[in-house]
PDB file of C-alpha atoms and ligand atoms in Angstrom:
ATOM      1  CA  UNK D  35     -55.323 -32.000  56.516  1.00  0.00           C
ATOM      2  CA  UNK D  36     -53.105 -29.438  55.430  1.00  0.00           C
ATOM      3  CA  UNK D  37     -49.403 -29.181  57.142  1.00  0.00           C
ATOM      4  CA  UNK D  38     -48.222 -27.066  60.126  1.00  0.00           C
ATOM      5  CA  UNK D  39     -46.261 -24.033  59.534  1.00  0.00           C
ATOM      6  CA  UNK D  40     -44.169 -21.540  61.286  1.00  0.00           C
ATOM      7  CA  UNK D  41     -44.625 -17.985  61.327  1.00  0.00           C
ATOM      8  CA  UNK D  42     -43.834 -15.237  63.293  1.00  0.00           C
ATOM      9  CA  UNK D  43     -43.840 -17.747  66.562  1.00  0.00           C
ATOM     10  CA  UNK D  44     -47.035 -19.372  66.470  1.00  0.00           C
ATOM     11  CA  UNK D  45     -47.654 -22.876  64.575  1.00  0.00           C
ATOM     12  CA  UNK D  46     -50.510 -22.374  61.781  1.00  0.00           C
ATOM     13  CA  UNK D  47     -52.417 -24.917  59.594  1.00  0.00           C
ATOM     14  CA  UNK D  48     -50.772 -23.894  56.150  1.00  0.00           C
ATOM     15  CA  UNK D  49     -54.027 -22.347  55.116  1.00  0.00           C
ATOM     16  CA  UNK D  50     -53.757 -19.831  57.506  1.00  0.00           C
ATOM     17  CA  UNK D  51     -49.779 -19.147  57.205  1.00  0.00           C
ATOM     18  CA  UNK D  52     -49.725 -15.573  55.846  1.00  0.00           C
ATOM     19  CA  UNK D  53     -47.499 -12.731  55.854  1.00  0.00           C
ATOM     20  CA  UNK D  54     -47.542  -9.206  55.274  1.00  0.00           C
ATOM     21  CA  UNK D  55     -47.572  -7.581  51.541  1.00  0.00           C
ATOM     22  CA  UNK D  56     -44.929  -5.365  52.836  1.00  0.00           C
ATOM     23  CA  UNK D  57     -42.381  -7.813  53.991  1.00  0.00           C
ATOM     24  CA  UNK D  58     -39.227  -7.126  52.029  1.00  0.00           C
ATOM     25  CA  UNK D  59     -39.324 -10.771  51.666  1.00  0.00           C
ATOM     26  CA  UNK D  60     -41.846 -10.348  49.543  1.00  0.00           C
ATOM     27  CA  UNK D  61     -41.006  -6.949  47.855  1.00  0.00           C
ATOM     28  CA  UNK D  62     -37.385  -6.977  47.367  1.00  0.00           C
ATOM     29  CA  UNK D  63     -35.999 -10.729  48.069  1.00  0.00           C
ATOM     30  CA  UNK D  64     -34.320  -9.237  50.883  1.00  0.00           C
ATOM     31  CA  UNK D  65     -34.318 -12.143  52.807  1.00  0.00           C
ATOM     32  CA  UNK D  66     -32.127 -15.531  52.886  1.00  0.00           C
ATOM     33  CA  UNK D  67     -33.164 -19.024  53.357  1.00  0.00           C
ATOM     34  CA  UNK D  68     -32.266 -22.585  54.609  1.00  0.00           C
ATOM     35  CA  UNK D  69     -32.972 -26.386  53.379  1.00  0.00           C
ATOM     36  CA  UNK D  70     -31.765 -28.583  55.648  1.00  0.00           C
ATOM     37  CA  UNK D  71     -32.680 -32.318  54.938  1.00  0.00           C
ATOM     38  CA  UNK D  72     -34.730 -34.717  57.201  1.00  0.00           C
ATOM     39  CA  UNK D  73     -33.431 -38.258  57.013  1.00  0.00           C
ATOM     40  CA  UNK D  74     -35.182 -41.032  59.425  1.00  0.00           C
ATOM     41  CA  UNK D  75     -37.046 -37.981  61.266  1.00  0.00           C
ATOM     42  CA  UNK D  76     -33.873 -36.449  61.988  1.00  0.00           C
ATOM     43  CA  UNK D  77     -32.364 -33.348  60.844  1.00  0.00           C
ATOM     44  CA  UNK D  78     -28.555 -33.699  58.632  1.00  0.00           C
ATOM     45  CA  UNK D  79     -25.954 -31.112  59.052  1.00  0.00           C
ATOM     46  CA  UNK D  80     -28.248 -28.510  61.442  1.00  0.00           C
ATOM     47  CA  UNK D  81     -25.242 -26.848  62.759  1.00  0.00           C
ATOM     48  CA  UNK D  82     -23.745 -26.287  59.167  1.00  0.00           C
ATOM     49  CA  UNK D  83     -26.939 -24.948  57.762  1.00  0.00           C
ATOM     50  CA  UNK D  84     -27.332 -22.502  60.857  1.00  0.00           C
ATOM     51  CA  UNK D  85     -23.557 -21.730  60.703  1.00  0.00           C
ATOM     52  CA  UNK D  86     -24.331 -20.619  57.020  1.00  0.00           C
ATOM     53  CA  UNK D  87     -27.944 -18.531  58.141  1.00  0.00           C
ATOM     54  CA  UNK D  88     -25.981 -16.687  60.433  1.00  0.00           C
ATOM     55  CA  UNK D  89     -23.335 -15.948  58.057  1.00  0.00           C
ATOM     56  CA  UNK D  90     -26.524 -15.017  55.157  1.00  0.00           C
ATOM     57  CA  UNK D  91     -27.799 -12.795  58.099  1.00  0.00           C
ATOM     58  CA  UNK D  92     -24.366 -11.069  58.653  1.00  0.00           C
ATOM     59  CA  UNK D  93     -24.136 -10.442  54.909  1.00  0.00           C
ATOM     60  CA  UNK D  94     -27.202  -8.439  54.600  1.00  0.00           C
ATOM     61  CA  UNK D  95     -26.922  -6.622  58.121  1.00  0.00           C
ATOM     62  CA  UNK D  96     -30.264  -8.373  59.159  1.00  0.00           C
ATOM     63  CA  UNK D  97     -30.245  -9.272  63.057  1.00  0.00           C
ATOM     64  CA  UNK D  98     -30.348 -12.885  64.346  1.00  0.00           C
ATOM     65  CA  UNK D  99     -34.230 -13.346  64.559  1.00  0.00           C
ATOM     66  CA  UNK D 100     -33.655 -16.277  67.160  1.00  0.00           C
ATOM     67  CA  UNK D 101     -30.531 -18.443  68.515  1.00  0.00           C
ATOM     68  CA  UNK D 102     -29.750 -21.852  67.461  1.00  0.00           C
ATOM     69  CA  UNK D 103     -31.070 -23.936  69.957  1.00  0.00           C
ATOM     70  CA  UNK D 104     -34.809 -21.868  69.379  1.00  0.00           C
ATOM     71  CA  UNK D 105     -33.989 -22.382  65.756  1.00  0.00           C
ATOM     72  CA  UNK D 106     -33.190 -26.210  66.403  1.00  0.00           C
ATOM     73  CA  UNK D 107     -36.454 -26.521  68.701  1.00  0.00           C
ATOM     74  CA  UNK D 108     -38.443 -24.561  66.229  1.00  0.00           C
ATOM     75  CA  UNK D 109     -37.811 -27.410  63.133  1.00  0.00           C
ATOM     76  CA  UNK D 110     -38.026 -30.306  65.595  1.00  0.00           C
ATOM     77  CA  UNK D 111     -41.264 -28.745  66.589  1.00  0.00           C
ATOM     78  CA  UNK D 112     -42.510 -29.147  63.007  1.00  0.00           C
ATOM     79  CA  UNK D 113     -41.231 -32.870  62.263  1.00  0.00           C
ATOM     80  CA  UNK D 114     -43.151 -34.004  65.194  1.00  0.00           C
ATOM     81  CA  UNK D 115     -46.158 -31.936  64.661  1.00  0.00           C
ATOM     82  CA  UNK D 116     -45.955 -33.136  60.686  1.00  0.00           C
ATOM     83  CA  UNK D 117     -44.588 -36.812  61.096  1.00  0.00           C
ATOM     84  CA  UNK D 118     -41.939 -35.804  58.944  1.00  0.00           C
ATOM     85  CA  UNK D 119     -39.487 -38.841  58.166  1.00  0.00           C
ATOM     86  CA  UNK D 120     -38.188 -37.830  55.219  1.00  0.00           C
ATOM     87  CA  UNK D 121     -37.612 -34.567  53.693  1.00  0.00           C
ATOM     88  CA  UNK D 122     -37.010 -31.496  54.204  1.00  0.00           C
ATOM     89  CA  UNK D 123     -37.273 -28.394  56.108  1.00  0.00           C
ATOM     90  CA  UNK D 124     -37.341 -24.806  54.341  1.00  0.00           C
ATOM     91  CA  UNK D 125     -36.587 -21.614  56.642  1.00  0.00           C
ATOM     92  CA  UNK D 126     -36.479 -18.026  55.736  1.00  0.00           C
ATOM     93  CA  UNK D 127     -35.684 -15.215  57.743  1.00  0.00           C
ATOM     94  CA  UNK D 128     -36.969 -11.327  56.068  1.00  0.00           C
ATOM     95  CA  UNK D 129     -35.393  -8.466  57.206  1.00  0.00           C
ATOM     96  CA  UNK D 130     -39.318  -7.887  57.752  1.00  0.00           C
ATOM     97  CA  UNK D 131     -41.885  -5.600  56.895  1.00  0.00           C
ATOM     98  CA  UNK D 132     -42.115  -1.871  56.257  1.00  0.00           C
ATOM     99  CA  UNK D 133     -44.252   0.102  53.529  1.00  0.00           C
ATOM    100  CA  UNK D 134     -41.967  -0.060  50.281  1.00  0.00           C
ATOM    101  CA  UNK D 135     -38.534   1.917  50.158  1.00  0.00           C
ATOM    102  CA  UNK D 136     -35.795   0.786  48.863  1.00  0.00           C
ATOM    103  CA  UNK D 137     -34.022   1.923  52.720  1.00  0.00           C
ATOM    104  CA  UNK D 138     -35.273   0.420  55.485  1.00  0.00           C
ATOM    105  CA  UNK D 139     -35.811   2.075  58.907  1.00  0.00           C
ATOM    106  CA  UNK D 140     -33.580   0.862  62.282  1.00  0.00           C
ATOM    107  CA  UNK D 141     -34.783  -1.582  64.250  1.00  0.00           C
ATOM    108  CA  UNK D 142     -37.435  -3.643  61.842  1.00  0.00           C
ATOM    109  CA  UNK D 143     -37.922  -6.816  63.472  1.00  0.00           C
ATOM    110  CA  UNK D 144     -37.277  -9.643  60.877  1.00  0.00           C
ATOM    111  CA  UNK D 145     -39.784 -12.329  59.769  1.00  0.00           C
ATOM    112  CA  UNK D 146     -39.396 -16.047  59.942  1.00  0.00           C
ATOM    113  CA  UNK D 147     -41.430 -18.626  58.749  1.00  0.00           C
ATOM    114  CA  UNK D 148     -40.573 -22.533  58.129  1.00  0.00           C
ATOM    115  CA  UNK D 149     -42.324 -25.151  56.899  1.00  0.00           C
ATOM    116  CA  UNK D 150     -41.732 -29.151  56.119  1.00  0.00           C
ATOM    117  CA  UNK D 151     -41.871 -30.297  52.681  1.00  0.00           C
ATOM    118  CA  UNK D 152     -42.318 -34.174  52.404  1.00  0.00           C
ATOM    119  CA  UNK D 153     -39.993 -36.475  49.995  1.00  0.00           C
ATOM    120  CA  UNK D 154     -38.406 -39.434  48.756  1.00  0.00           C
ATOM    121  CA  UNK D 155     -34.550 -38.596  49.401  1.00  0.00           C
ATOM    122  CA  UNK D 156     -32.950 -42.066  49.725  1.00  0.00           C
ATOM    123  CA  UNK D 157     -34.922 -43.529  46.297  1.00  0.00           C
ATOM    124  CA  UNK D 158     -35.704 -40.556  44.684  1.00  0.00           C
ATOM    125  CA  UNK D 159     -35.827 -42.071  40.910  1.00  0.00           C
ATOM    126  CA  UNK D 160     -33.213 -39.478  39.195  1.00  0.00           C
ATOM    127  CA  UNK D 161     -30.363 -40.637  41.776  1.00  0.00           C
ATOM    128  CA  UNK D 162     -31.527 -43.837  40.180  1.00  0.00           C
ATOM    129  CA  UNK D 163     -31.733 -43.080  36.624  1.00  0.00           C
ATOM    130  CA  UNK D 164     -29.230 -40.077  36.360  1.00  0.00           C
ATOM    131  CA  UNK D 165     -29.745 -36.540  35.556  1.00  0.00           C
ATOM    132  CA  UNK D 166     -29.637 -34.986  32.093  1.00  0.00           C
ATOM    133  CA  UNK D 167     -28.081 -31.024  32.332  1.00  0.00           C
ATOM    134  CA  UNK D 168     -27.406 -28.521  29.882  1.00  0.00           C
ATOM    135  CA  UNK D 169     -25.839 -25.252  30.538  1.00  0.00           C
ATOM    136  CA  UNK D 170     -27.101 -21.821  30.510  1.00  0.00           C
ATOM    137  CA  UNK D 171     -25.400 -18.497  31.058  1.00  0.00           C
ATOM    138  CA  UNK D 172     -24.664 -17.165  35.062  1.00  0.00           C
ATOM    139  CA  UNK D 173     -26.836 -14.032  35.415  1.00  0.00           C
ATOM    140  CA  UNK D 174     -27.074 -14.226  38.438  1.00  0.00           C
ATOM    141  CA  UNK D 175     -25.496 -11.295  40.856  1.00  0.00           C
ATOM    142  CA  UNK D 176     -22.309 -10.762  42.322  1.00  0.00           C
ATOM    143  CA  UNK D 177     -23.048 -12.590  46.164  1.00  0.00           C
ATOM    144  CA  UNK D 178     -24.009 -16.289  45.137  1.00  0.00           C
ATOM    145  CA  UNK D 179     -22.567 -17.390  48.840  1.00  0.00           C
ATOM    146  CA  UNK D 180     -24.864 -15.381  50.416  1.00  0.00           C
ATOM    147  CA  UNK D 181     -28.309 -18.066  50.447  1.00  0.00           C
ATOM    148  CA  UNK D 182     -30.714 -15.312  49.738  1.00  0.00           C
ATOM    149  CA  UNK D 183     -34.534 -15.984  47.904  1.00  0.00           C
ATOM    150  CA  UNK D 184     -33.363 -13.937  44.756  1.00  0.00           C
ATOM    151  CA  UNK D 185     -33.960 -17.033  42.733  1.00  0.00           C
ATOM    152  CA  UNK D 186     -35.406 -16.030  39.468  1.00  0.00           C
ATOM    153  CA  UNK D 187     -31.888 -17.168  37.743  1.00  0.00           C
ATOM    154  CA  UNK D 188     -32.227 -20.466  38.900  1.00  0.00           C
ATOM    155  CA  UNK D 189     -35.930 -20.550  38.193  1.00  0.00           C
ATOM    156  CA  UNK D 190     -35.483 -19.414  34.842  1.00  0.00           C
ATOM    157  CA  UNK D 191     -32.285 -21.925  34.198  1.00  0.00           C
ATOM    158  CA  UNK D 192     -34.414 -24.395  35.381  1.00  0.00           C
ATOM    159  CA  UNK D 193     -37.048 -23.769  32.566  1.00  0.00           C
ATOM    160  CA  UNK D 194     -34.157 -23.217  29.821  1.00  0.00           C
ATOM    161  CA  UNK D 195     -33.590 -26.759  31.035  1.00  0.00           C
ATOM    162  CA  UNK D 196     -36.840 -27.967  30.885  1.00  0.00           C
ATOM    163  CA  UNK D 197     -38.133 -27.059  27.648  1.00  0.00           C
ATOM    164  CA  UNK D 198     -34.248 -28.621  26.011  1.00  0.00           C
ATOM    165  CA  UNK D 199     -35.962 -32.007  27.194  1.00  0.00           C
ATOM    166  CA  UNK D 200     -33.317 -31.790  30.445  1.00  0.00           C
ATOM    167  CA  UNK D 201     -33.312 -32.378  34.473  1.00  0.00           C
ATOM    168  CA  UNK D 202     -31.446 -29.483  35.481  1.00  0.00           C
ATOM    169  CA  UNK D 203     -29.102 -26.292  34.318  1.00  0.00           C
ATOM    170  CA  UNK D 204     -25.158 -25.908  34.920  1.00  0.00           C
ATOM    171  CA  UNK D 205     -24.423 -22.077  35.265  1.00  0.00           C
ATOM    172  CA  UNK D 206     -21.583 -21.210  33.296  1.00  0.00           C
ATOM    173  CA  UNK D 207     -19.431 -17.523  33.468  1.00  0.00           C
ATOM    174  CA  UNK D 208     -16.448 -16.746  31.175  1.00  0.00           C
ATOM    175  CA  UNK D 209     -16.464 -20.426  30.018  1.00  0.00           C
ATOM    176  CA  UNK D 210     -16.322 -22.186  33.130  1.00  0.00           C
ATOM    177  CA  UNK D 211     -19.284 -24.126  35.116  1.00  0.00           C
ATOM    178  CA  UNK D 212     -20.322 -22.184  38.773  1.00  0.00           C
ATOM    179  CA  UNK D 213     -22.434 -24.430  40.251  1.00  0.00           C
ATOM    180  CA  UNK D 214     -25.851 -25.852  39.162  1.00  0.00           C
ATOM    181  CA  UNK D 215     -29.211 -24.196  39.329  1.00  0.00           C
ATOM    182  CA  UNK D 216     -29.689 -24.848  42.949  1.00  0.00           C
ATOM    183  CA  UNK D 217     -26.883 -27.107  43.865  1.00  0.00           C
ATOM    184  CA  UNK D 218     -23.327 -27.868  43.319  1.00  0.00           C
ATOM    185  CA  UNK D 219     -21.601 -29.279  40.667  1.00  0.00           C
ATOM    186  CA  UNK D 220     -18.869 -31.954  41.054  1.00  0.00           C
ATOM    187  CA  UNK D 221     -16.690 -34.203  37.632  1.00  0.00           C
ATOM    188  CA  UNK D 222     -14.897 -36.870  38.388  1.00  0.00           C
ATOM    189  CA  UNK D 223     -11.609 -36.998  36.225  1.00  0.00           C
ATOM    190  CA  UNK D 224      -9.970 -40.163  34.267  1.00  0.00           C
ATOM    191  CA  UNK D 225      -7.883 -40.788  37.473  1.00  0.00           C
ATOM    192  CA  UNK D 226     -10.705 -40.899  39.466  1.00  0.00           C
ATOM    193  CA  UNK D 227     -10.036 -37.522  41.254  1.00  0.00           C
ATOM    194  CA  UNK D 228     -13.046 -35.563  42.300  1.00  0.00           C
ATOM    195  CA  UNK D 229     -13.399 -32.252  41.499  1.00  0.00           C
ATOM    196  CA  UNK D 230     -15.811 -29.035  41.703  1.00  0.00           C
ATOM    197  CA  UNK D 231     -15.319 -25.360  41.929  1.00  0.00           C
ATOM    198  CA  UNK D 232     -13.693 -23.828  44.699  1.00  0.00           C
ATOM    199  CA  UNK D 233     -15.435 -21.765  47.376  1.00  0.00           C
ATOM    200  CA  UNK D 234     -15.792 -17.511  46.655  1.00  0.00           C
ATOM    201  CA  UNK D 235     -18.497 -15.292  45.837  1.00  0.00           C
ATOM    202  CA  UNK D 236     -19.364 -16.987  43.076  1.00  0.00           C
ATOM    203  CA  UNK D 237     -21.373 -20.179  44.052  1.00  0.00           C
ATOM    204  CA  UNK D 238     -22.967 -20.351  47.405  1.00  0.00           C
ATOM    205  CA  UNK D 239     -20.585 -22.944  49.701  1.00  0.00           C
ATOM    206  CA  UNK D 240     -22.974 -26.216  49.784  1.00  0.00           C
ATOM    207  CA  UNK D 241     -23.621 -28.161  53.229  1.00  0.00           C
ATOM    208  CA  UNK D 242     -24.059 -31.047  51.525  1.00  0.00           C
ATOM    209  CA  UNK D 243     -20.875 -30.282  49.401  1.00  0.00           C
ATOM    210  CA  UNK D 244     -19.022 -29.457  52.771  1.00  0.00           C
ATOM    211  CA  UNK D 245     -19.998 -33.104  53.809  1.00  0.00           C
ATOM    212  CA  UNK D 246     -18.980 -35.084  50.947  1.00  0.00           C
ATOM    213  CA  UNK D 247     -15.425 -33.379  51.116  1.00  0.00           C
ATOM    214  CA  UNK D 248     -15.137 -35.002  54.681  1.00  0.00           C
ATOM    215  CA  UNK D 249     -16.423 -38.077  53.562  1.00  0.00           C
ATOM    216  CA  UNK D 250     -14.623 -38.338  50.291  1.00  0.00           C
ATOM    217  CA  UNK D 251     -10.895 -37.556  52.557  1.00  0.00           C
ATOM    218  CA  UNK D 252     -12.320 -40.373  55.333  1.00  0.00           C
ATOM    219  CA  UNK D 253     -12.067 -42.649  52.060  1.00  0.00           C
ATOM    220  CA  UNK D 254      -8.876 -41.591  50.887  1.00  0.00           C
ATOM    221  CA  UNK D 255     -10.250 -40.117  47.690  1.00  0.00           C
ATOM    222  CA  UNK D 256      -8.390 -36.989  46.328  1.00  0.00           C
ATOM    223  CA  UNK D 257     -10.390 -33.451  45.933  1.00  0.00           C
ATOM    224  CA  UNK D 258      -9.338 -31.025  43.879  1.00  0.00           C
ATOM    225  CA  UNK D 259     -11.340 -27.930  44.134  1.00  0.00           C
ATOM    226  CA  UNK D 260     -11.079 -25.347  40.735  1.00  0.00           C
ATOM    227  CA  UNK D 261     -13.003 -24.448  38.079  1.00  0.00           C
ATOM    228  CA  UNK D 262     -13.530 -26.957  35.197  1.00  0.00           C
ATOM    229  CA  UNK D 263     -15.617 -26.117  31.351  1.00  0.00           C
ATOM    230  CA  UNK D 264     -18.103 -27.802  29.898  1.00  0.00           C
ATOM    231  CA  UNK D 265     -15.571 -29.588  27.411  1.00  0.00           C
ATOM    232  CA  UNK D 266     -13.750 -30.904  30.635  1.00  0.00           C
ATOM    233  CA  UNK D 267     -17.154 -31.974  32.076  1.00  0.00           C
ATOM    234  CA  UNK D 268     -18.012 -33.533  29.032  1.00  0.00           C
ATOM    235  CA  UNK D 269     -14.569 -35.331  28.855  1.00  0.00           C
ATOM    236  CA  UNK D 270     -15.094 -36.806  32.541  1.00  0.00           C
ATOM    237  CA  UNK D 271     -15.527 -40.351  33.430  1.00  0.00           C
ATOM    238  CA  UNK D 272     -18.102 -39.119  35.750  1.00  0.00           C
ATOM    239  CA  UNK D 273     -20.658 -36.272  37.332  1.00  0.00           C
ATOM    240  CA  UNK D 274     -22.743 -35.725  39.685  1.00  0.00           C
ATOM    241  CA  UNK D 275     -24.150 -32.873  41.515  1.00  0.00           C
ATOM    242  CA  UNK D 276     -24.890 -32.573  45.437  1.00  0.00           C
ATOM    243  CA  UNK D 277     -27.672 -30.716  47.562  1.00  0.00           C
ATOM    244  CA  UNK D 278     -30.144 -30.856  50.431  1.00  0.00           C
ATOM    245  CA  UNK D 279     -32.632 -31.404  47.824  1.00  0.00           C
ATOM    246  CA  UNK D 280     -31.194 -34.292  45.750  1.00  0.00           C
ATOM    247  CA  UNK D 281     -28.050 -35.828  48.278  1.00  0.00           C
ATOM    248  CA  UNK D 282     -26.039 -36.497  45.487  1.00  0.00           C
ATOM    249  CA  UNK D 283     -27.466 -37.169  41.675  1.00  0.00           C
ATOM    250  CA  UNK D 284     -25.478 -38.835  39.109  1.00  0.00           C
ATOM    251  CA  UNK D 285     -25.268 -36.315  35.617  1.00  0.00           C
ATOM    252  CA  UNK D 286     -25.292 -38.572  33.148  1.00  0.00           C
ATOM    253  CA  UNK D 287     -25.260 -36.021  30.273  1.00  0.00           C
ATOM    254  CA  UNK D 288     -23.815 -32.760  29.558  1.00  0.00           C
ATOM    255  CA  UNK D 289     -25.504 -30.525  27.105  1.00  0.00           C
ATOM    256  CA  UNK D 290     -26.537 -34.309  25.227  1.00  0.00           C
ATOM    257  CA  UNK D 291     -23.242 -35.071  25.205  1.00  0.00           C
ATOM    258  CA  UNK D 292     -22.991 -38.785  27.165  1.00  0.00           C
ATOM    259  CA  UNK D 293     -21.022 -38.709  30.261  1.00  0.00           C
ATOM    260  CA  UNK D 294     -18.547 -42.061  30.398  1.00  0.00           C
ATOM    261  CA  UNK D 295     -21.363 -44.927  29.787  1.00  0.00           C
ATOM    262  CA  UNK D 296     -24.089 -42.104  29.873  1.00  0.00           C
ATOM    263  CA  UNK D 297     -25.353 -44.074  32.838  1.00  0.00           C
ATOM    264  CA  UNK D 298     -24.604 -43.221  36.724  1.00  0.00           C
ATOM    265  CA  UNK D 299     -21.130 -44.616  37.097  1.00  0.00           C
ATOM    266  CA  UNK D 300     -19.483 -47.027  39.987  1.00  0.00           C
ATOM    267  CA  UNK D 301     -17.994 -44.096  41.677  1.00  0.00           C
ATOM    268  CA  UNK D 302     -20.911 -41.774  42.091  1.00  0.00           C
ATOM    269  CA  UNK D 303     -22.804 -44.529  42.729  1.00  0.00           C
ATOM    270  CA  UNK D 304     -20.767 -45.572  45.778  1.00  0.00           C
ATOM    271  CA  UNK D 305     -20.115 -41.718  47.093  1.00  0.00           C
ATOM    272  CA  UNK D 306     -24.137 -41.419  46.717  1.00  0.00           C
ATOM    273  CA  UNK D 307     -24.245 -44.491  49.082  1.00  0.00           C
ATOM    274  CA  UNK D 308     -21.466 -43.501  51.723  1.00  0.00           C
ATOM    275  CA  UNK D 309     -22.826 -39.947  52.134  1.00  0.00           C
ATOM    276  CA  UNK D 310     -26.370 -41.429  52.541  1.00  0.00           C
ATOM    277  CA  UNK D 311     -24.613 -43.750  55.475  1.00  0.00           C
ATOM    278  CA  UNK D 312     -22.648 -41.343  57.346  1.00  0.00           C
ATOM    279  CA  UNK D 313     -25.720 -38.443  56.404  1.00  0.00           C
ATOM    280  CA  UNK D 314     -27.694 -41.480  58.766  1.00  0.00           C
ATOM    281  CA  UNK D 315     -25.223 -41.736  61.443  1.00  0.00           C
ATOM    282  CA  UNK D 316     -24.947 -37.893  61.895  1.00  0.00           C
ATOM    283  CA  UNK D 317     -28.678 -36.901  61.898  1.00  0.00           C
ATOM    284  CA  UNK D 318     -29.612 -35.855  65.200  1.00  0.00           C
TER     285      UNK D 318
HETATM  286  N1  PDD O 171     -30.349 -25.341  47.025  1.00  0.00           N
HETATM  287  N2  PDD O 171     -25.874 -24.078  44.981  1.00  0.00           N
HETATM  288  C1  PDD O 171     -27.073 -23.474  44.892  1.00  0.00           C
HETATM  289  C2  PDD O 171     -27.244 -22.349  43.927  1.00  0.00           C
HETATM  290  C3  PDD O 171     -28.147 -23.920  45.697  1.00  0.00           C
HETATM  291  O1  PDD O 171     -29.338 -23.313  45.617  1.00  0.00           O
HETATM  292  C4  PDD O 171     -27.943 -25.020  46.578  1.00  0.00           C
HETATM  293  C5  PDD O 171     -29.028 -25.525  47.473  1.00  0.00           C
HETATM  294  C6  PDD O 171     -26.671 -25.625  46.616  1.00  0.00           C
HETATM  295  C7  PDD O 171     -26.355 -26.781  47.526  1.00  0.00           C
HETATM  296  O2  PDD O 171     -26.317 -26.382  48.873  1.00  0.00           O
HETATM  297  P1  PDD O 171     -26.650 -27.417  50.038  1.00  0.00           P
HETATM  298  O3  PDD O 171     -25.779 -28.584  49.824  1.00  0.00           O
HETATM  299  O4  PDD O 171     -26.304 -26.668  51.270  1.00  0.00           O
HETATM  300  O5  PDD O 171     -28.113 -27.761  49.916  1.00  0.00           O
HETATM  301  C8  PDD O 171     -25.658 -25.106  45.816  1.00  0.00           C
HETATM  302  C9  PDD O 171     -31.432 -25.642  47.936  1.00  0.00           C
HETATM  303  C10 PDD O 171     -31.494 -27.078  48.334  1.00  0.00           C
HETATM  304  C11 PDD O 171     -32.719 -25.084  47.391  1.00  0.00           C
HETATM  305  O6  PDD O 171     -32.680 -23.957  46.954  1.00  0.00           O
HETATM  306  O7  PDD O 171     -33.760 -25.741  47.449  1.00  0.00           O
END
């Protein structure tokens, strides 16, 4: 049996989840999404990843489609419904659907649908083994902090990565690193400071990243947050990157070049281990 979806309201065996061929979703990626990861049947972070939808929303001038605690409700609804105990849940909200034009008319009501996507988070073999990246150019547009499903630059990074033999793709603009292909990117210096690019319209501002700042102070480790270049990446002692999707993934190589022992390091190691704890404690 298939899974249970969200659309529109009602709960649908995925086989029967279907929207509209109009839905700007569809037609224009006008529409913005959420991740937000499901540790021991619990949801991480749910006010930060709502906190950020609304924000998304705001952005694009789409209207709230339903209030927190509906929203909240709404994913529960699906963990139960698919036994979810590890995972994650993926919401998007469409400004909704209207025959194609470019301008839409006042007063569309937006879609939503959600749906659970089953996985290893905690053992997931690349935290294990370490990720190999290799960097591609940013073409992606001006509003990376708004989370919207325009995600053809990360798909196609992704395959620039994949056909180099690597994991994943580092965006890189005017010879600095952005982010990663769907996720943030973080070195660790010589010192042992940690640092990753600081928040603007240029990278979308992680949850997960948000967390591990919080952690990271709780432990008295030092943050700095500015842009760093491949050569600096490559230089590090260590690298990691941090998402809904992978918690936080050792990088083991930059563009082939080894990072430190070219095997995930003490340090990422142990931050991969204390946000996984306090990720535990805070999933409600
Ligand atoms: N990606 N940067 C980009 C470009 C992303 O797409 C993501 C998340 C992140 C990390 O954000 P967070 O820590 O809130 O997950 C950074 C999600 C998981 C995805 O598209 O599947």
């Amino acid at each position: 049996m298939g899974r249970i979806t969200y659309v529109n309201g009602s709960y649908l065996p995925e086989d029967e989840a279907k929207i509209s061929i109009f839905d700007r979703g569809f037609l224009m990626a006008d529409s913005v999404y959420e991740v937000t990861m499901v540790l021991d049947g619990k949801l991480c972070d749910f006010p930060g990843h709502m906190a950020r939808l609304a924000r998304s929303l705001d952005a694009l001038g789409i209207p709230a489609p339903l209030d927190d605690a509906a929203l909240k409700a709404m994913h529960r609804t699906l963990i139960s419904r698919n036994a979810l105990v590890e995972g994650g849940i993926y919401l998007q909200v469409t400004r909704g659907a209207h025959d194609r034009d470019f301008l839409w008319p006042a007063g569309l009501a937006p879609s939503v649908v959600a749906f659970t996507q089953a996985r290893d988070l905690v053992n997931m073999p690349s935290a294990a083994r370490g990720i190999a990246v290799v960097t591609a150019p940013d073409i992606r547009w001006g509003r990376r902090d708004i989370k919207t499903t325009q995600l053809l630059g990360a798909a196609l990074a992704k395959d620039i990565a994949r056909q180099a033999g690597a994991d994943d793709a580092w965006f890189v603009e005017e010879g600095f690193i952005t982010e990663g292909s769907s996720n943030n990117a973080w070195i660790i210096t010589a010192n042992g400071t940690l640092v990753t690019r600081h928040l603007s319209t240029h990278i979308l501002h992680g949850i997960t990243r948000a967390a591990l700042m919080r952690y990271a102070a709780e432990v008295q480790m030092k943050v700095e947050e500015r842009p760093f270049t491949i050569h600096e990446a490559q230089a590090a002692q260590e690298a990691f990157i941090t998402s809904a999707g992978s918690l936080l993934c050792p990088v083991v190589s930059v563009d082939g070049v080894a990072i430190g022992t070219g095997r995930p390091g003490p340090i990422s190691q142990k931050l991969r281990a204390l946000y996984i704890e306090e990720s535990r404690k805070a999933a409600r």
